[in-house]
N, CA, C and O of each residue as an XYZ file, in Angstrom:
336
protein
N      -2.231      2.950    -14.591
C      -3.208      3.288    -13.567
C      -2.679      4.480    -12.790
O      -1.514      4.460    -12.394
N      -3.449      5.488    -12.556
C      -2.983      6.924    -12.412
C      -3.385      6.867    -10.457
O      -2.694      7.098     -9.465
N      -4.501      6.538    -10.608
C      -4.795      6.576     -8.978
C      -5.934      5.452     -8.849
O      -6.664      5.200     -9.808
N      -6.059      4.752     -7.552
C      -7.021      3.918     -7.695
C      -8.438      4.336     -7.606
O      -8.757      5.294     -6.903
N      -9.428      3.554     -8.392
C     -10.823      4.562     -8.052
C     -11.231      5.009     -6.680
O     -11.436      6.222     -6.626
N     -11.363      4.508     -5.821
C     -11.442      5.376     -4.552
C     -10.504      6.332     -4.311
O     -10.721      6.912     -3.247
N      -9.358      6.789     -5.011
C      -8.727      7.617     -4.323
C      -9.203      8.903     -5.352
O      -8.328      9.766     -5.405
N     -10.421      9.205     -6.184
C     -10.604     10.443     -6.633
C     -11.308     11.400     -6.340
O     -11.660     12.417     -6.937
N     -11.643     10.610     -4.484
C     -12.699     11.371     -3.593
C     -12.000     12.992     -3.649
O     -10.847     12.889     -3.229
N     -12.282     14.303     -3.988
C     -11.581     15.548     -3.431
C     -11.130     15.644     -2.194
O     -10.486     16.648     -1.890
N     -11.273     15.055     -1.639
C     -10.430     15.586     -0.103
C      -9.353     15.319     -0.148
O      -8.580     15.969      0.556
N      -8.625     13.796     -1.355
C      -7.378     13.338     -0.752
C      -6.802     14.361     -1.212
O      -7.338     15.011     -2.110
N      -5.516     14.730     -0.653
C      -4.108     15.472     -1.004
C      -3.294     14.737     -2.424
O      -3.354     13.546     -2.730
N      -2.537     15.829     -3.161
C      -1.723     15.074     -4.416
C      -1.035     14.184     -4.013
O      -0.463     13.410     -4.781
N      -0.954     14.117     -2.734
C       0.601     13.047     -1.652
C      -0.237     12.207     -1.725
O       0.106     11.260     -2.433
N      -1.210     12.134     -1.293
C      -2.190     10.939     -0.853
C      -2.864     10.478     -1.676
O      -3.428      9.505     -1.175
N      -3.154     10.608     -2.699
C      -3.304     10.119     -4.673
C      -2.297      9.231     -4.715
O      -2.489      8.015     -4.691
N      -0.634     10.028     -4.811
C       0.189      9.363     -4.767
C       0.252      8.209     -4.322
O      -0.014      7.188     -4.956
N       0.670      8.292     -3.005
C       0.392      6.938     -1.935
C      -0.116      5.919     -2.245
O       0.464      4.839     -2.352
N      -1.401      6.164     -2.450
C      -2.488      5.155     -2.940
C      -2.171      4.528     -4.266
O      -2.059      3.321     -4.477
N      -2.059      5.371     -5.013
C      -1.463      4.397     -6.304
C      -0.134      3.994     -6.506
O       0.311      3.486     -7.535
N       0.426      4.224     -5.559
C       1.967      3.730     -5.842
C       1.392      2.313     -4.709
O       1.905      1.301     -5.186
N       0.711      2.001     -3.686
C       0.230      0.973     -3.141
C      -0.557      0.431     -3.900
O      -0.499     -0.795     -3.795
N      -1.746      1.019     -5.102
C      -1.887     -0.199     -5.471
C      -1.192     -0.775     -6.632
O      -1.776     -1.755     -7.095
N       0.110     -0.369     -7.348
C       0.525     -0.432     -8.480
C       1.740     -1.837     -7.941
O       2.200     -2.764     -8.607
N       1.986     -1.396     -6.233
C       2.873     -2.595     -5.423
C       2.097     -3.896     -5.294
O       2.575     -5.022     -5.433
N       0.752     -3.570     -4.991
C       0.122     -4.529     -4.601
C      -0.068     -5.873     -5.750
O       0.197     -7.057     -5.546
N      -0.583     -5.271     -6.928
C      -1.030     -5.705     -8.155
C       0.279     -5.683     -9.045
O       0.269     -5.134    -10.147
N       1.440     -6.317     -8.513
C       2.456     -5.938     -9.300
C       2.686     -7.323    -10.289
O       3.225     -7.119    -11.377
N       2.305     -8.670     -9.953
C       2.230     -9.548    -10.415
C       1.606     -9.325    -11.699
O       2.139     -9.805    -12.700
N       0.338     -8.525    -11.807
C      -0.688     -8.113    -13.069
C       0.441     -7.652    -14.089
O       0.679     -8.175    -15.178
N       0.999     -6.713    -13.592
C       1.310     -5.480    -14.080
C       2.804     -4.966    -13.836
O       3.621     -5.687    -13.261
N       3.046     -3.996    -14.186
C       4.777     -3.513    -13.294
C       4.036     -1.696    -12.910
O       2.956     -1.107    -12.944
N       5.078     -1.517    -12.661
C       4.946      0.008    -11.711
C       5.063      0.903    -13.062
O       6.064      1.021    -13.768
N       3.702      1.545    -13.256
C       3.764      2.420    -14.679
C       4.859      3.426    -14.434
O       5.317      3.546    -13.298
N       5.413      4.334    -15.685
C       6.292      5.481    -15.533
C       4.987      6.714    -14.954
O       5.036      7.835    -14.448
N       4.248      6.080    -15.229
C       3.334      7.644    -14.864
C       3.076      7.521    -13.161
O       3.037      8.569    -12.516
N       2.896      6.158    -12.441
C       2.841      6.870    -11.364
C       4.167      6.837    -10.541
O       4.394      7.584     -9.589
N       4.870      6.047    -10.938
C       6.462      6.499    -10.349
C       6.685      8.079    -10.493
O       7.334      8.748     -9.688
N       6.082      8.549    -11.582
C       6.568     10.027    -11.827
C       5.763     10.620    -10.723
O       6.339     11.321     -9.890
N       4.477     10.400    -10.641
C       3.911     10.615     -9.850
C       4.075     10.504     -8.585
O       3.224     11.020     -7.860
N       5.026      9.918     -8.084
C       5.096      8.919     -6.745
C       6.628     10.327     -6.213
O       6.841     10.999     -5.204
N       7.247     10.180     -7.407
C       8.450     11.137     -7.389
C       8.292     12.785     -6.838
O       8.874     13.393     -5.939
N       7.390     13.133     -7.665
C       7.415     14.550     -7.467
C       6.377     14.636     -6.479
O       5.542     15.532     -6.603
N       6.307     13.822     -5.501
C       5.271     14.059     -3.924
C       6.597     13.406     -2.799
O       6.486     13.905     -1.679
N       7.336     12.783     -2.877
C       7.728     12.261     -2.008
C       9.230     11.936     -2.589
O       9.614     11.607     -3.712
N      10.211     12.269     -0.818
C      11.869     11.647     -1.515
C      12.244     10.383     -1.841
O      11.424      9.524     -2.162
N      13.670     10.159     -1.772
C      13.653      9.082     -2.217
C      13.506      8.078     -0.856
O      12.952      6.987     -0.987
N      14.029      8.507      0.436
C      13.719      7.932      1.694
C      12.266      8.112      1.881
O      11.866      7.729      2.981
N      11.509      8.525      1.203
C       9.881      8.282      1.764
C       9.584      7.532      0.956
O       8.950      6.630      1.502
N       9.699      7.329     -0.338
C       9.197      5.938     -1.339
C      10.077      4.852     -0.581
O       9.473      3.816     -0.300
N      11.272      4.923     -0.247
C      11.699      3.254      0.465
C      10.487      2.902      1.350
O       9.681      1.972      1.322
N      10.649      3.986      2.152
C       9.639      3.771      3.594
C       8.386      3.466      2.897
O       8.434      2.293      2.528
N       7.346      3.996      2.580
C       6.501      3.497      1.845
C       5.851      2.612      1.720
O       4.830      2.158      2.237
N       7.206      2.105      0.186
C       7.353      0.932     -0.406
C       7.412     -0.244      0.446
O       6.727     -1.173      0.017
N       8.206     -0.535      1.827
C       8.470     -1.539      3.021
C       7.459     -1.262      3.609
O       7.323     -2.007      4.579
N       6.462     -0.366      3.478
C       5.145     -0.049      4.776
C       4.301     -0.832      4.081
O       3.721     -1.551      4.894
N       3.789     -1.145      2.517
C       3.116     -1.379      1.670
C       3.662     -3.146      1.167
O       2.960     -4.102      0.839
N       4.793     -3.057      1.256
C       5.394     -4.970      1.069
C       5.161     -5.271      2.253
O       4.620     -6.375      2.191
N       5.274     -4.814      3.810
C       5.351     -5.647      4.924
C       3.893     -6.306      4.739
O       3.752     -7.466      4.353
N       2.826     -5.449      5.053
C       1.516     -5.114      5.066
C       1.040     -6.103      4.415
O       0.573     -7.014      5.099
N       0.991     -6.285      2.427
C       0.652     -7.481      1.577
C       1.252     -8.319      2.151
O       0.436     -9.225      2.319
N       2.890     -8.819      2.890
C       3.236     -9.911      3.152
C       2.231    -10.410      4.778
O       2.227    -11.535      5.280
N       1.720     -9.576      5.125
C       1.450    -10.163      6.973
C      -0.395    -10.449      6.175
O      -1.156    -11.296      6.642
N      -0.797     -9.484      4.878
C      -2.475    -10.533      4.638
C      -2.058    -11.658      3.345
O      -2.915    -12.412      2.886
N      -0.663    -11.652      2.852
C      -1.166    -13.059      2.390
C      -1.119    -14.071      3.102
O      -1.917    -14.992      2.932
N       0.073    -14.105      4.286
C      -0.089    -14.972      5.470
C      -1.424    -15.409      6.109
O      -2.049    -16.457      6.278
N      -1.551    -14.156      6.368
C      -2.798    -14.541      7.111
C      -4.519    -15.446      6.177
O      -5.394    -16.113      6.727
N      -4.416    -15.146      5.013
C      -5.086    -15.184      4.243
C      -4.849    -17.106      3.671
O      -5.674    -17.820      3.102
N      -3.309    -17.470      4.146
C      -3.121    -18.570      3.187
C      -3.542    -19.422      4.725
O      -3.690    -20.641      4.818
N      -3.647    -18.650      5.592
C      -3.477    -19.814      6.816
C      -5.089    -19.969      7.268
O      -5.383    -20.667      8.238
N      -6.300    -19.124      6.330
C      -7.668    -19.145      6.441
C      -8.390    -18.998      8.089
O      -9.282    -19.756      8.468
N      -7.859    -17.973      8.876
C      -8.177    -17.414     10.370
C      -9.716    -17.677     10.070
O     -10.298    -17.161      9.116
N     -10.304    -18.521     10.970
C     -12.109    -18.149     11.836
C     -11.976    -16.449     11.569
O     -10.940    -15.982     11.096
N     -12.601    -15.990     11.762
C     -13.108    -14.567     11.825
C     -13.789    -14.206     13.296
O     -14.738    -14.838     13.761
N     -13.219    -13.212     13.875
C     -13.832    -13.776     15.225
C     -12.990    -14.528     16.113
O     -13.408    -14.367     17.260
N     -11.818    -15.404     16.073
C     -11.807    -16.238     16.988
C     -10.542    -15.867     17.870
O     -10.184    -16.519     18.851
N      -9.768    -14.465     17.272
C      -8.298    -14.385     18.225
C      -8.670    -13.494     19.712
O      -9.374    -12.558     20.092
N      -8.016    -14.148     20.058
C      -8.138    -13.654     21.582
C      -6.418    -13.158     21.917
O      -5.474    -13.773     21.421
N      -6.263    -12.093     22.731
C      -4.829    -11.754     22.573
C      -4.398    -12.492     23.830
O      -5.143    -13.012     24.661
N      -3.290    -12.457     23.830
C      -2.293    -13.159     24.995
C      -2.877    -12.647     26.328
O      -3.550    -11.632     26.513
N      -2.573    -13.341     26.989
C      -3.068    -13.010     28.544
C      -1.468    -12.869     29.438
O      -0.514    -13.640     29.328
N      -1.555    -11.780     30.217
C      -0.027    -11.362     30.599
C       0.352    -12.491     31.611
O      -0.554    -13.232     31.991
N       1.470    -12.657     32.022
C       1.132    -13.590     33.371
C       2.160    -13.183     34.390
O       2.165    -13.707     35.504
């Protein structure tokens, strides 16, 4: 998978192709593993400290909606803390 279908709108940037398919290649990694084509891809847009970063921006992210997702939230119902 080279880029995900929404990302072949023209506006995105080659970085931001990137991005996107190196997120969804993380996301869907259970399916699949991380092709050589978009690692290559992922490579020649970004160092190796911006794929860590990334990569931890893109694992935190799936880890805080499967949480949220396994714990089935109302929609609607959070109210934030009240200071005191």
């Amino acid at each position: 998978m080279a880029c995900p279908p929404g990302a072949k709108h023209p506006y995105y940037t080659e970085r931001e192709r990137a991005a996107l398919a190196w997120t969804e290649e993380l996301t869907l990694i259970a399916e699949n593993h991380v092709s050589d084509e978009v690692y290559e891809q992922t490579r020649r847009q970004f160092s190796e400290q911006e794929i860590v970063d990334l990569t931890l921006a893109v694992v935190t992210i799936n880890a805080w909606n499967r949480i949220a997702i396994s714990f089935r939230p109302e929609v609607g119902t959070y109210q934030p803390a009240t200071r005191r």
